[in-house]
Short mmCIF file of N, CA, C and O in Angstrom, two decimals:
data_model
loop_
_atom_site.label_atom_id
_atom_site.label_comp_id
_atom_site.label_asym_id
_atom_site.label_seq_id
_atom_site.Cartn_x
_atom_site.Cartn_y
_atom_site.Cartn_z
N MET M 110 98.76 76.55 60.72
CA MET M 110 97.89 77.32 61.00
C MET M 110 98.67 78.88 61.50
O MET M 110 99.57 78.71 62.20
N ALA M 111 98.10 79.88 60.97
CA ALA M 111 99.02 81.13 61.41
C ALA M 111 98.49 81.76 62.38
O ALA M 111 97.47 81.56 63.12
N ARG M 112 99.56 82.21 63.08
CA ARG M 112 99.19 82.97 64.49
C ARG M 112 99.48 84.30 64.06
O ARG M 112 100.72 84.65 63.55
N THR M 113 98.99 85.33 65.03
CA THR M 113 99.19 86.75 65.05
C THR M 113 100.13 86.85 66.22
O THR M 113 100.12 86.21 67.21
N LYS M 114 101.20 87.68 65.83
CA LYS M 114 102.27 88.23 66.84
C LYS M 114 101.71 88.96 68.07
O LYS M 114 100.93 89.73 67.83
N ALA M 115 101.93 88.66 69.09
CA ALA M 115 101.44 89.33 70.05
C ALA M 115 102.00 90.72 70.75
O ALA M 115 103.37 90.48 70.39
N GLN M 116 101.32 91.79 70.62
CA GLN M 116 102.00 92.93 71.03
C GLN M 116 101.54 93.64 72.12
O GLN M 116 100.46 93.32 72.95
N LEU M 117 102.40 94.53 72.74
CA LEU M 117 102.08 95.56 73.94
C LEU M 117 100.96 96.26 73.59
O LEU M 117 101.25 96.83 72.47
N SER M 118 100.11 96.71 74.23
CA SER M 118 99.16 98.09 74.12
C SER M 118 100.37 99.27 73.61
O SER M 118 101.00 99.43 74.63
N ALA M 119 99.35 100.24 73.24
CA ALA M 119 100.21 101.24 72.75
C ALA M 119 100.63 101.91 74.19
O ALA M 119 99.78 102.13 75.37
N GLY M 120 101.61 102.54 74.44
CA GLY M 120 102.54 103.32 75.61
C GLY M 120 102.80 102.35 76.50
O GLY M 120 103.20 102.69 77.76
N ALA M 121 102.55 100.99 76.63
CA ALA M 121 103.14 100.26 77.45
C ALA M 121 104.69 99.71 77.17
O ALA M 121 104.96 99.92 76.00
N ARG M 122 105.28 99.78 78.32
CA ARG M 122 106.61 99.39 78.28
C ARG M 122 106.56 97.80 79.27
O ARG M 122 105.82 97.25 79.65
N LEU M 123 107.55 97.04 78.22
CA LEU M 123 107.87 95.70 79.01
C LEU M 123 107.92 95.68 80.36
O LEU M 123 107.77 94.92 81.11
N ALA M 124 109.06 96.81 80.75
CA ALA M 124 109.17 96.66 82.19
C ALA M 124 108.23 96.93 83.10
O ALA M 124 108.28 96.20 84.32
N ASP M 125 107.07 97.55 82.69
CA ASP M 125 105.90 97.73 83.44
C ASP M 125 105.53 96.27 83.86
O ASP M 125 105.05 95.89 84.97
N TYR M 126 105.45 95.50 82.73
CA TYR M 126 104.74 94.05 82.90
C TYR M 126 105.45 93.27 84.04
O TYR M 126 105.45 92.34 84.59
N LEU M 127 106.57 93.26 83.35
CA LEU M 127 107.91 92.69 84.62
C LEU M 127 108.01 92.93 85.63
O LEU M 127 108.09 92.21 86.75
N THR M 128 107.78 94.40 86.22
CA THR M 128 108.07 94.66 87.57
C THR M 128 106.47 94.08 88.15
O THR M 128 106.75 93.68 89.40
N VAL M 129 105.49 94.41 87.24
CA VAL M 129 104.37 93.79 88.30
C VAL M 129 104.12 92.44 88.64
O VAL M 129 103.66 91.97 89.36
N GLY M 130 104.88 91.56 87.44
CA GLY M 130 104.62 90.21 87.76
C GLY M 130 105.85 89.83 88.92
O GLY M 130 105.70 88.81 89.65
N TYR M 131 106.98 90.33 88.76
CA TYR M 131 107.79 90.00 89.85
C TYR M 131 107.27 90.49 91.16
O TYR M 131 107.54 89.80 92.20
N LEU M 132 106.76 91.73 91.64
CA LEU M 132 106.02 92.02 92.71
C LEU M 132 104.98 90.88 93.06
O LEU M 132 105.12 90.48 94.31
N ALA M 133 104.26 90.58 91.92
CA ALA M 133 103.18 89.55 92.35
C ALA M 133 103.61 88.02 92.80
O ALA M 133 102.88 87.38 93.62
N MET M 134 104.85 87.86 92.19
CA MET M 134 105.25 86.53 92.90
C MET M 134 106.36 86.57 94.14
O MET M 134 106.69 85.69 94.65
N ARG M 135 106.99 87.73 94.24
CA ARG M 135 107.87 87.77 95.37
C ARG M 135 107.26 88.61 96.34
O ARG M 135 107.92 88.33 97.68
N CYS M 136 106.46 89.20 96.57
CA CYS M 136 105.95 90.48 97.53
C CYS M 136 104.82 89.82 98.20
O CYS M 136 103.67 89.74 97.40
N PRO M 137 104.67 89.37 99.64
CA PRO M 137 103.32 89.38 100.30
C PRO M 137 102.21 90.09 99.86
O PRO M 137 102.49 91.60 99.96
N VAL M 138 101.25 89.92 99.77
CA VAL M 138 100.14 90.57 99.51
C VAL M 138 99.91 91.77 100.60
O VAL M 138 99.77 93.00 100.60
N GLY M 139 99.67 91.13 101.96
CA GLY M 139 99.81 91.87 103.20
C GLY M 139 100.96 93.10 103.27
O GLY M 139 100.69 94.27 103.93
N LYS M 140 102.07 92.59 103.26
CA LYS M 140 103.24 93.80 102.97
C LYS M 140 102.69 94.80 102.00
O LYS M 140 103.14 96.06 102.37
N VAL M 141 102.18 94.54 100.74
CA VAL M 141 102.11 95.74 99.89
C VAL M 141 100.64 96.64 100.40
O VAL M 141 101.11 97.97 100.24
N ARG M 142 100.02 96.02 101.17
CA ARG M 142 99.02 96.57 101.50
C ARG M 142 99.08 97.50 102.72
O ARG M 142 99.01 98.56 103.03
N ASP M 143 100.01 97.11 103.61
CA ASP M 143 100.66 97.79 104.67
C ASP M 143 101.45 98.85 104.22
O ASP M 143 101.14 99.88 104.77
N ALA M 144 102.34 98.68 103.11
CA ALA M 144 102.98 99.81 102.40
C ALA M 144 102.13 100.71 102.10
O ALA M 144 102.41 101.96 102.31
N LEU M 145 101.06 100.45 101.39
CA LEU M 145 100.42 101.47 100.72
C LEU M 145 99.49 102.12 101.67
O LEU M 145 99.09 103.38 101.73
N ALA M 146 99.03 101.42 102.75
CA ALA M 146 97.98 102.05 104.00
C ALA M 146 99.08 102.91 104.56
O ALA M 146 98.47 104.28 104.98
N LEU M 147 100.04 103.05 105.09
CA LEU M 147 101.76 103.57 105.43
C LEU M 147 101.37 104.81 104.54
O LEU M 147 101.72 105.92 105.55
N HIS M 148 101.21 104.89 103.68
CA HIS M 148 101.79 106.15 102.74
C HIS M 148 100.60 106.56 101.98
O HIS M 148 100.45 107.65 101.58
N ASP M 149 99.01 106.30 102.95
CA ASP M 149 98.23 106.87 102.27
C ASP M 149 97.99 106.64 100.73
O ASP M 149 97.46 107.59 100.03
N ALA M 150 98.32 105.58 100.00
CA ALA M 150 98.18 105.45 98.76
C ALA M 150 97.55 104.49 98.28
O ALA M 150 97.46 104.12 97.21
N GLN M 151 96.32 103.73 98.98
CA GLN M 151 95.61 102.61 98.44
C GLN M 151 94.53 103.13 97.65
O GLN M 151 94.13 104.34 97.80
N SER M 152 94.09 102.63 96.78
CA SER M 152 93.22 103.04 95.65
C SER M 152 91.93 102.37 96.09
O SER M 152 91.62 101.56 96.86
N GLN M 153 90.81 103.23 95.82
CA GLN M 153 89.65 102.74 96.08
C GLN M 153 88.48 102.94 94.84
O GLN M 153 88.62 103.66 93.86
N ARG M 154 88.00 101.63 94.64
CA ARG M 154 87.31 101.38 93.43
C ARG M 154 86.06 102.01 93.41
O ARG M 154 85.17 102.08 94.58
N GLN M 155 85.52 102.87 92.67
CA GLN M 155 84.24 103.04 92.38
C GLN M 155 83.54 102.46 91.10
O GLN M 155 84.11 102.71 90.00
N ARG M 156 82.90 101.56 91.42
CA ARG M 156 81.86 100.69 90.17
C ARG M 156 80.70 101.24 90.07
O ARG M 156 79.89 101.24 91.15
N GLY M 157 80.10 101.25 89.05
CA GLY M 157 78.84 101.48 88.98
C GLY M 157 78.06 100.46 88.31
O GLY M 157 78.82 99.74 87.42
N LEU M 158 76.92 99.60 88.65
CA LEU M 158 76.54 98.48 88.02
C LEU M 158 75.50 99.00 86.66
O LEU M 158 75.25 99.92 86.74
N PRO M 159 75.61 97.98 85.70
CA PRO M 159 74.73 98.29 84.52
C PRO M 159 73.49 98.52 84.67
O PRO M 159 73.10 97.89 85.57
N HIS M 160 72.80 99.15 84.25
CA HIS M 160 71.43 99.16 84.21
C HIS M 160 70.68 97.93 83.69
O HIS M 160 71.11 97.50 82.88
#
């Protein structure tokens, strides 16, 4: 059975994924949220529900 080779999306760097993966494994979510709040850098989701 043939498999297709996995590729990163256009413009993505492998280092971007490794960095996020490392943060997800090593940094407690609470500390990340506290740091974002301290620097007023938290994001706000804006979603619309489909009709």
